[in-house]
């Protein structure tokens, strides 16, 4: 075994809200190493706009937040998990505030609570329209000031280390697989090293880039889910991909700029090009219906009318309120010649959030020993078939705290693994491969967007699977003969995540939550194969 191998007590993959908050919880109990593949603050967290849901004042109550979460989840949430997360929310908000995150208050000094689709009360704490940026700022500042935490940025986790790397045969039914750490590619030097850890937290976020249009930044490539699946860990609920109804319509611009649902909470309404408030035809909650319903309705309107986008009408929101509460959205719109005080904002749905992921229990433990997961890469049971808006930052905080308690309690009883080989260097750099990687990325995004989007069918899913299998074969060949690179690893991970989404979607023989198939219409709805929806 290489004597130079780095050894840490707590290893964390990812520096979003899940990874950072976990680091702060465990740091007094051992040596912490956080690896993150890009700049330290680059994450989905940084771009969160609307805020974080928690019950703070009456007339709101835990019961109402639980009810709204269960309704949005379309009968697939794990009710015990929902109750637990919502009950622990106020304590986790206190943590965030103690770490220095600032939330907007009104003139009376109470939190200025926002509202989003599917919420029956105003319960969303926010910092203007850039809540995630504020949370990420505060947490990174805290992490920097802790002597036990080392952050390795521009380090890419390639594979988690298990018995497999010690040359032991494991199959899916093996009673126990252990996580001993990860192989990490330093993207500045091109060198790959093993980092051994007593416990590892996967906090690698979402996978929005598996679709052609997403609100997620480039880092969201499903690496954690792919690594865990390859290591024979369990994943679940992958068919439930959330499309945000209102991404700014700006063809060719990636990531798509989000137009927060909080604007609809403040009175903005969706309109067709002809000015009709079409959402009222689909749901009595209109523009504030849960996201799956709104995104599907927009998709349908676009297919039926042939239009490129629908519009968000914010003109009835007071000008000063727009300026003070949504300054970033206002600035972005003005920068492209749209004045939301007078003009409608063109919007389209875009891939936004992965509800499924690595299966974890109530302590964030995955099916692989000493590997936990929290945040968007984890499937906890909170979201069921469709996540309620602003419940994900909350879920990440609650599960990171629970995982930290478990890890702290175990840490002294875990030893480092031995006989871990160095990364098997293979392949040669070939510039030609770069072109193939870029093209293959576009192909997978096209396959997923065309056949596995908001509205699916058996035929579309089969077609997607057939095409993905070709891409998979080609990419695995390339992986075997080429020098390791982030772009190739990400492509490989996206193909695997795409496969998991398709596989789960094919297994679900019904329309539920975010998974909608024209072959299994919901009772009371007739979905025409042209894509037009009639409700009865
Ligand atoms: P992230 O914040 O995405 O962090 C993942 C980290 O893992 C990153 O640092 C990344 O670089 C790193 N990483 C990934 N792969 C690797 C690898 N192979 N090796 C090393 N590092 C790796 N949710 C809400 O609750 N409220 C909102 O208002 C809200 N608004 C949103 C707005 C936008 C535009 C987006 C995109 C999402 C929004 N969400 C919102 C969702 C929410 O932001 C995310 O679900 C949440 O921030 C995820 O946190 P995380 O820590 O799990 O992952
Ligand atoms: C938004 O601000 O609309 C996004 C909120 C979320 O994804 O939870």
Tab-separated table of N, CA, C and O and ligand atoms in Angstrom, residues 49-50 116 244 258 260-261 291 352 387 389-390, ligand 2:
chain	number	residue	atom	x	y	z
A	49	UNK	N	-33.063	30.499	-5.366
A	49	UNK	CA	-33.654	31.846	-5.340
A	49	UNK	C	-34.714	31.975	-4.264
A	49	UNK	O	-34.597	32.770	-3.332
A	50	UNK	N	-35.800	31.170	-4.404
A	50	UNK	CA	-37.012	31.369	-3.598
A	50	UNK	C	-36.750	31.351	-2.102
A	50	UNK	O	-37.179	32.242	-1.368
A	116	UNK	N	-44.782	29.830	-2.369
A	116	UNK	CA	-44.541	29.247	-3.695
A	116	UNK	C	-45.597	28.199	-3.974
A	116	UNK	O	-46.429	27.879	-3.108
A	244	UNK	N	-38.775	22.876	-13.677
A	244	UNK	CA	-39.300	24.136	-13.130
A	244	UNK	C	-40.103	24.806	-14.235
A	244	UNK	O	-39.634	24.917	-15.374
A	258	UNK	N	-33.281	31.130	-13.846
A	258	UNK	CA	-34.565	30.847	-13.198
A	258	UNK	C	-35.345	32.128	-12.906
A	258	UNK	O	-34.762	33.134	-12.503
A	260	UNK	N	-37.955	32.945	-10.311
A	260	UNK	CA	-38.457	32.261	-9.117
A	260	UNK	C	-39.979	32.172	-9.018
A	260	UNK	O	-40.705	33.113	-9.378
A	261	UNK	N	-40.410	31.035	-8.471
A	261	UNK	CA	-41.831	30.804	-8.228
A	261	UNK	C	-42.366	31.798	-7.178
A	261	UNK	O	-43.578	32.036	-7.101
A	291	UNK	N	-45.687	22.275	-8.941
A	291	UNK	CA	-44.843	22.403	-10.132
A	291	UNK	C	-45.112	21.394	-11.236
A	291	UNK	O	-45.012	21.708	-12.414
A	352	UNK	N	-34.850	20.888	-13.446
A	352	UNK	CA	-34.494	21.689	-12.275
A	352	UNK	C	-33.991	20.858	-11.092
A	352	UNK	O	-33.051	21.264	-10.413
A	387	UNK	N	-41.295	17.157	-5.558
A	387	UNK	CA	-40.837	17.946	-4.421
A	387	UNK	C	-41.656	19.234	-4.276
A	387	UNK	O	-41.872	19.958	-5.261
A	389	UNK	N	-41.903	23.003	-3.444
A	389	UNK	CA	-40.923	24.080	-3.591
A	389	UNK	C	-40.283	24.441	-2.257
A	389	UNK	O	-40.940	24.466	-1.220
A	390	UNK	N	-38.990	24.697	-2.304
A	390	UNK	CA	-38.194	25.167	-1.162
A	390	UNK	C	-38.045	24.148	-0.034
A	390	UNK	O	-37.616	24.493	1.066
B	2	LIG	C1	-37.763	28.943	-7.057
B	2	LIG	O1	-37.302	29.910	-6.465
B	2	LIG	O2	-38.723	29.003	-7.821
B	2	LIG	C2	-37.114	27.610	-6.853
B	2	LIG	C3	-37.508	27.040	-5.569
B	2	LIG	C4	-37.175	25.597	-5.480
B	2	LIG	O3	-36.690	24.997	-6.425
B	2	LIG	O4	-37.436	25.031	-4.413
